[in-house]
């Protein structure tokens, strides 16, 4: 059986040699057991020598295959491109920077072999080495999304996981453009085993995630998996309308029945209310916009990625199961 290891790479020329070496070690430890490996590198529009490094691997190693995207489409699209390319019965996704320890792969293979699990996924139990503020926001995000969504998204869950073919085919069926893989992995279901590991720092290069990129990713995650925020806007609208109504009655009673008149006109309270309501309306509009914008983008039906170049395909590639899927989104 083939085991596919997918690596999305964006400006990773420095880390790739380390990773490749580690993957080769995994391969030599497993190959005696009648397994074949393929390493799929997805070059996500890197501006450095990543593609050249990958091609060098491919020139000397027939199990290296690659897809090179026409520009930087983002990790989500790169992973999707890799999943489409993969032919294996078991498929894993891992980062290029060694933050997903390749040494966990043999254990993952063993777990899938046992037949008790369909997915073996890695999960960081510590966030050591990460800025505090980032950890705080990450944790808040997971709490929020799990409260609002039906799908459970584990805190610290990584994209690093080994999956059976059935799971990969299911993921490929979800061909939405705005992908939030952590949610998609959980949405498709199947029996998942979690392997816990410590956080490790990347071997070389630097992270591509800025705070705002992460923030947008968080909003994407919430908006693509639940419409609860829309409901929240409705509730907030109701609540403030109700409060305003009570306030009105209070003033009515004061003025008409108790005949208490304000000596100072109520500018401050008026202003507060206007601002409050105005804020709520804008918030609700913004939320609506998020969803409408998403609908707009999905209806355009653009492809998730565009491949500029791929490793030459082998004759047996037509037989692989992924070609049984509709090819509308390649
Ligand atoms: N990556 C990618 N496209 C991007 C950003 C990142 O393919 O636009 C890849 C990157 O090369 C790495 C993985 O996604 O293999 C994780 O990226 P990074 O290490 O920057 O994220 P972090 O580990 O800091 O969350
Ligand atoms: Mg990383």
Coordinates of C-alpha atoms and ligand atoms in Angstrom, one line a residue:
X1 CA 0.0 0.0 0.0
X2 CA 1.1 3.5 -0.7
X3 CA 1.4 6.1 2.0
X4 CA 1.3 9.7 0.8
X5 CA 2.9 12.4 2.9
X6 CA 1.8 15.9 1.8
X7 CA 3.9 19.0 2.6
X8 CA 2.6 22.5 1.8
X9 CA 5.6 24.8 1.4
X10 CA 5.7 28.5 1.2
X11 CA 9.2 30.0 1.3
X12 CA 10.7 26.9 3.0
X13 CA 14.0 26.5 1.2
X14 CA 15.8 26.4 4.5
X15 CA 13.6 23.9 6.3
X16 CA 13.0 21.5 3.4
X17 CA 16.4 19.7 3.6
X18 CA 15.8 18.9 7.3
X19 CA 12.3 17.7 6.6
X20 CA 13.3 15.6 3.6
X21 CA 16.0 13.9 5.7
X22 CA 13.5 13.1 8.5
X23 CA 11.0 11.8 5.9
X24 CA 13.6 9.5 4.4
X25 CA 14.3 8.2 7.9
X26 CA 10.6 7.4 8.4
X27 CA 10.6 5.7 5.0
X28 CA 13.6 3.5 5.7
X29 CA 12.1 2.4 9.0
X30 CA 8.8 1.4 7.4
X31 CA 9.8 0.2 4.0
X32 CA 10.7 -3.3 5.2
X33 CA 7.0 -3.8 6.0
X34 CA 5.9 -3.8 2.4
X35 CA 5.0 -0.2 2.2
X36 CA 5.6 2.3 -0.5
X37 CA 5.9 6.0 0.2
X38 CA 5.2 9.0 -1.9
X39 CA 6.2 12.5 -0.8
X40 CA 4.1 15.2 -2.2
X41 CA 5.5 18.7 -2.0
X42 CA 3.1 21.5 -2.8
X43 CA 4.9 24.7 -3.6
X44 CA 2.5 27.5 -2.7
X45 CA 3.8 30.2 -4.9
X46 CA 7.1 30.7 -2.9
X47 CA 9.3 33.6 -3.9
X48 CA 12.5 31.8 -2.8
X49 CA 14.2 28.7 -4.1
X50 CA 11.6 26.3 -2.7
X51 CA 10.6 24.9 -6.1
X52 CA 14.2 24.3 -7.1
X53 CA 14.9 22.5 -3.8
X54 CA 11.8 20.3 -4.4
X55 CA 12.8 19.6 -8.0
X56 CA 16.3 18.5 -6.8
X57 CA 14.7 16.0 -4.5
X58 CA 12.5 14.8 -7.3
X59 CA 15.5 14.4 -9.7
X60 CA 17.2 11.9 -7.3
X61 CA 14.2 10.3 -5.7
X62 CA 11.3 8.8 -7.7
X63 CA 8.9 8.8 -4.7
X64 CA 9.0 12.6 -4.6
X65 CA 6.2 14.3 -6.5
X66 CA 5.2 17.9 -6.5
X67 CA 2.6 20.5 -7.5
X68 CA 3.6 24.1 -7.9
X69 CA 0.8 26.6 -7.6
X70 CA 0.7 29.6 -9.9
X71 CA 0.8 32.0 -6.9
X72 CA 0.4 32.0 -3.2
X73 CA -3.0 30.6 -2.5
X74 CA -2.6 29.9 1.2
X75 CA -2.0 26.8 3.2
X76 CA -5.6 25.6 3.0
X77 CA -5.5 25.6 -0.8
X78 CA -2.1 24.0 -0.8
X79 CA -3.3 21.2 1.4
X80 CA -6.3 20.6 -0.9
X81 CA -4.0 20.5 -4.0
X82 CA -1.8 17.9 -2.2
X83 CA -4.8 15.8 -1.2
X84 CA -6.0 15.7 -4.8
X85 CA -2.6 14.6 -6.0
X86 CA -2.2 11.9 -3.3
X87 CA -2.7 8.3 -4.4
X88 CA -2.1 6.6 -1.1
X89 CA -4.3 4.4 1.0
X90 CA -3.0 6.3 3.9
X91 CA -2.5 10.0 3.5
X92 CA -0.7 12.4 5.9
X93 CA -0.4 16.2 5.9
X94 CA 2.6 17.8 7.7
X95 CA 4.2 21.2 7.8
X96 CA 7.6 21.8 6.2
X97 CA 9.1 23.4 9.3
X98 CA 9.3 20.2 11.4
X99 CA 6.8 21.6 13.9
X100 CA 4.8 18.5 13.0
X101 CA 7.4 15.9 14.1
X102 CA 7.7 13.3 11.3
X103 CA 8.8 10.8 14.0
X104 CA 5.2 10.5 15.0
X105 CA 4.3 9.0 11.6
X106 CA 5.3 5.3 12.4
X107 CA 3.0 5.5 15.5
X108 CA 0.2 6.9 13.3
X109 CA 0.6 4.1 10.8
X110 CA 0.5 1.5 13.5
X111 CA -2.7 3.0 14.9
X112 CA -4.4 3.0 11.5
X113 CA -3.2 -0.6 10.9
X114 CA -5.0 -1.7 14.1
X115 CA -8.3 -1.0 12.4
X116 CA -9.7 0.8 15.4
X117 CA -9.2 4.3 13.9
X118 CA -9.7 6.2 10.6
X119 CA -7.8 9.3 11.5
X120 CA -4.8 9.7 13.8
X121 CA -4.3 13.4 14.4
X122 CA -1.6 15.3 16.3
X123 CA -2.4 17.8 19.0
X124 CA -0.1 20.2 20.8
X125 CA -0.5 20.1 24.5
X126 CA 1.7 23.1 25.2
X127 CA 2.1 26.4 23.5
X128 CA 5.6 26.9 24.8
X129 CA 7.6 29.3 22.7
X130 CA 4.6 31.1 21.4
X131 CA 3.8 34.7 22.3
X132 CA 1.5 34.8 25.3
X133 CA -1.0 37.1 23.7
X134 CA -1.3 34.8 20.7
X135 CA -1.9 31.8 23.0
X136 CA -4.6 33.8 24.8
X137 CA -6.4 34.7 21.6
X138 CA -6.1 31.2 20.3
X139 CA -7.6 29.7 23.4
X140 CA -10.5 32.2 23.4
X141 CA -11.1 31.4 19.7
X142 CA -11.4 27.7 20.4
X143 CA -13.8 28.3 23.3
X144 CA -15.9 30.5 21.2
X145 CA -16.1 28.3 18.1
X146 CA -16.9 25.2 20.1
X147 CA -19.7 26.9 21.9
X148 CA -21.2 28.2 18.7
X149 CA -20.7 25.3 16.3
X150 CA -22.0 21.8 16.1
X151 CA -18.6 20.4 15.1
X152 CA -16.0 20.0 17.9
X153 CA -12.7 21.6 17.1
X154 CA -10.0 20.6 19.6
X155 CA -7.7 23.3 21.1
X156 CA -4.2 22.7 19.9
X157 CA -5.3 20.4 17.1
X158 CA -3.0 20.6 14.2
X159 CA -3.5 19.9 10.5
X160 CA -0.9 17.1 11.0
X161 CA -2.7 13.8 10.7
X162 CA -2.7 10.5 8.9
X163 CA -6.0 9.5 7.3
X164 CA -7.5 6.6 5.5
X165 CA -8.4 6.9 1.8
X166 CA -12.2 7.1 2.7
X167 CA -11.5 10.2 4.9
X168 CA -9.5 11.9 2.1
X169 CA -12.2 11.2 -0.4
X170 CA -14.8 12.7 1.9
X171 CA -12.6 15.8 2.5
X172 CA -12.2 16.2 -1.3
X173 CA -16.0 16.2 -1.7
X174 CA -16.1 19.4 0.4
X175 CA -15.0 21.7 -2.3
X176 CA -15.8 25.0 -0.8
X177 CA -13.4 27.9 -1.7
X178 CA -13.0 29.3 1.8
X179 CA -11.6 26.4 3.5
X180 CA -11.1 26.0 7.2
X181 CA -9.5 22.6 7.4
X182 CA -9.7 22.2 11.1
X183 CA -13.4 22.4 10.8
X184 CA -13.6 20.3 7.7
X185 CA -11.6 17.5 9.3
X186 CA -13.9 17.4 12.2
X187 CA -17.1 17.8 10.1
X188 CA -16.4 14.7 7.9
X189 CA -16.4 12.7 11.1
X190 CA -14.8 9.2 11.3
X191 CA -13.0 7.7 14.3
X192 CA -10.2 10.0 15.4
X193 CA -7.4 9.2 17.7
X194 CA -5.4 12.1 19.2
X195 CA -1.7 11.9 19.6
X196 CA -0.4 14.5 22.0
X197 CA 3.0 16.1 21.6
X198 CA 4.9 19.1 22.9
X199 CA 5.2 22.2 20.9
X200 CA 8.4 22.4 18.9
X201 CA 9.9 25.5 17.3
X202 CA 10.4 25.6 13.6
X203 CA 13.8 24.5 12.4
X204 CA 14.5 27.4 10.0
X205 CA 12.8 30.4 8.4
X206 CA 9.9 32.2 10.1
X207 CA 6.2 31.8 10.6
X208 CA 3.9 33.1 7.8
X209 CA 1.2 34.0 10.2
X210 CA 0.9 37.5 11.4
X211 CA -1.6 38.4 14.1
X212 CA -4.1 39.8 11.5
X213 CA -3.8 36.8 9.3
X214 CA -4.6 34.6 12.3
X215 CA -7.5 36.9 13.2
X216 CA -9.0 36.6 9.8
X217 CA -8.5 32.9 9.9
X218 CA -10.4 32.8 13.1
X219 CA -13.3 34.8 11.6
X220 CA -13.2 32.5 8.6
X221 CA -13.4 29.5 10.8
X222 CA -16.4 30.8 12.7
X223 CA -18.3 32.1 9.7
X224 CA -17.8 29.0 7.6
X225 CA -19.0 26.6 10.2
X226 CA -21.9 28.4 11.9
X227 CA -24.5 31.0 11.4
X228 CA -24.8 31.6 15.2
X229 CA -23.3 35.1 14.9
X230 CA -26.3 36.2 12.8
X231 CA -28.6 34.9 15.4
X232 CA -26.5 36.8 18.0
X233 CA -27.1 40.0 16.1
X234 CA -30.8 39.4 16.1
X235 CA -30.8 38.7 19.8
X236 CA -28.8 41.8 20.5
X237 CA -31.2 43.8 18.4
X238 CA -34.2 42.4 20.3
X239 CA -32.5 43.1 23.7
X240 CA -31.7 46.7 22.9
X241 CA -35.1 47.3 21.5
X242 CA -36.7 45.9 24.6
X243 CA -34.4 48.0 26.8
X244 CA -35.4 51.1 24.8
X245 CA -39.1 50.2 25.3
X246 CA -38.7 49.9 29.0
X247 CA -36.9 53.2 29.1
X248 CA -39.7 54.8 27.2
X249 CA -42.3 53.5 29.6
X250 CA -40.2 54.8 32.5
X251 CA -40.1 58.3 31.1
X252 CA -43.8 58.2 30.2
X253 CA -44.7 57.3 33.8
X254 CA -42.4 60.0 35.1
X255 CA -43.7 62.7 32.9
X256 CA -47.4 61.9 32.5
X257 CA -48.3 60.3 35.8
X258 CA -45.7 61.5 38.4
X259 CA -45.2 64.8 36.5
X260 CA -41.5 65.0 37.1
X261 CA -39.8 67.0 34.5
X262 CA -36.1 67.1 33.7
X263 CA -34.5 70.4 34.4
X264 CA -31.6 69.5 32.1
X265 CA -32.5 68.2 28.7
X266 CA -31.3 64.6 28.3
X267 CA -28.6 65.0 25.7
X268 CA -26.1 62.6 27.2
X269 CA -28.5 59.7 27.5
X270 CA -29.9 60.4 24.1
X271 CA -26.4 60.4 22.6
X272 CA -25.5 57.2 24.4
X273 CA -28.6 55.4 23.0
X274 CA -28.0 56.6 19.5
X275 CA -24.4 55.5 19.6
X276 CA -25.4 52.2 21.1
X277 CA -28.1 51.4 18.6
X278 CA -26.0 52.7 15.7
X279 CA -23.2 50.4 16.8
X280 CA -25.5 47.4 17.0
X281 CA -26.9 48.1 13.5
X282 CA -23.5 48.5 12.0
X283 CA -22.4 45.3 13.7
X284 CA -25.3 43.4 12.4
X285 CA -24.7 44.8 8.9
X286 CA -21.1 43.8 9.0
X287 CA -22.0 40.3 10.0
X288 CA -24.5 40.1 7.2
X289 CA -21.9 41.3 4.9
X290 CA -19.5 38.5 6.0
X291 CA -22.1 35.9 5.0
X292 CA -23.2 37.6 1.8
X293 CA -19.7 38.1 0.7
X294 CA -19.0 34.5 1.3
X295 CA -22.0 33.4 -0.7
X296 CA -20.8 35.7 -3.5
X297 CA -17.4 34.2 -3.6
X298 CA -18.7 30.7 -3.5
X299 CA -21.2 31.4 -6.4
X300 CA -18.4 32.5 -8.6
X301 CA -17.2 28.9 -8.4
X302 CA -13.5 29.7 -8.9
X303 CA -11.1 26.8 -8.5
X304 CA -9.4 26.4 -5.1
X305 CA -6.0 26.5 -6.6
X306 CA -4.3 26.7 -10.0
X307 CA -1.4 24.5 -10.7
X308 CA 1.4 26.0 -12.8
X309 CA 3.6 22.9 -12.9
X310 CA 3.4 19.3 -11.7
X311 CA 5.8 16.5 -11.5
X312 CA 5.4 14.3 -14.6
X313 CA 2.7 11.7 -13.9
X314 CA 3.4 8.1 -14.0
X315 CA 1.4 5.7 -16.2
X316 CA -0.5 4.1 -13.3
X317 CA -1.8 7.4 -12.1
X318 CA -5.1 7.1 -14.0
X319 CA -6.1 4.2 -11.8
X320 CA -6.2 6.1 -8.6
X321 CA -9.4 6.6 -6.8
X322 CA -9.3 10.4 -6.7
X323 CA -10.2 10.4 -10.4
X324 CA -13.5 8.9 -9.7
X325 CA -14.5 12.2 -8.2
X326 CA -16.0 14.9 -10.3
X327 CA -13.2 17.1 -11.6
X328 CA -15.2 20.3 -11.5
X329 CA -12.9 21.8 -8.9
X330 CA -9.5 21.1 -10.3
Ligands
LIG1 N1 2.2 27.6 4.2 C1 1.7 27.5 2.9 N2 1.1 28.7 2.4 C2 1.0 29.8 3.1 C3 1.5 29.8 4.4 C4 2.1 28.7 5.0 O1 1.8 26.5 2.3 O2 0.5 30.8 2.6 C5 2.8 26.4 4.8 C6 4.2 26.6 5.4 O3 5.2 26.4 4.4 C7 4.3 25.5 6.4 C8 2.9 25.4 6.9 O4 2.1 26.0 5.9 O5 4.7 24.3 5.9 C9 2.7 26.1 8.3 O6 3.1 27.4 8.2 P1 3.8 28.2 9.4 O7 4.9 27.3 9.9 O8 4.2 29.5 8.9 O9 2.6 28.3 10.4 P2 2.7 28.1 12.0 O10 3.4 26.8 12.2 O11 3.5 29.3 12.5 O12 1.3 28.1 12.4
LIG2 MG1 5.2 26.3 11.7

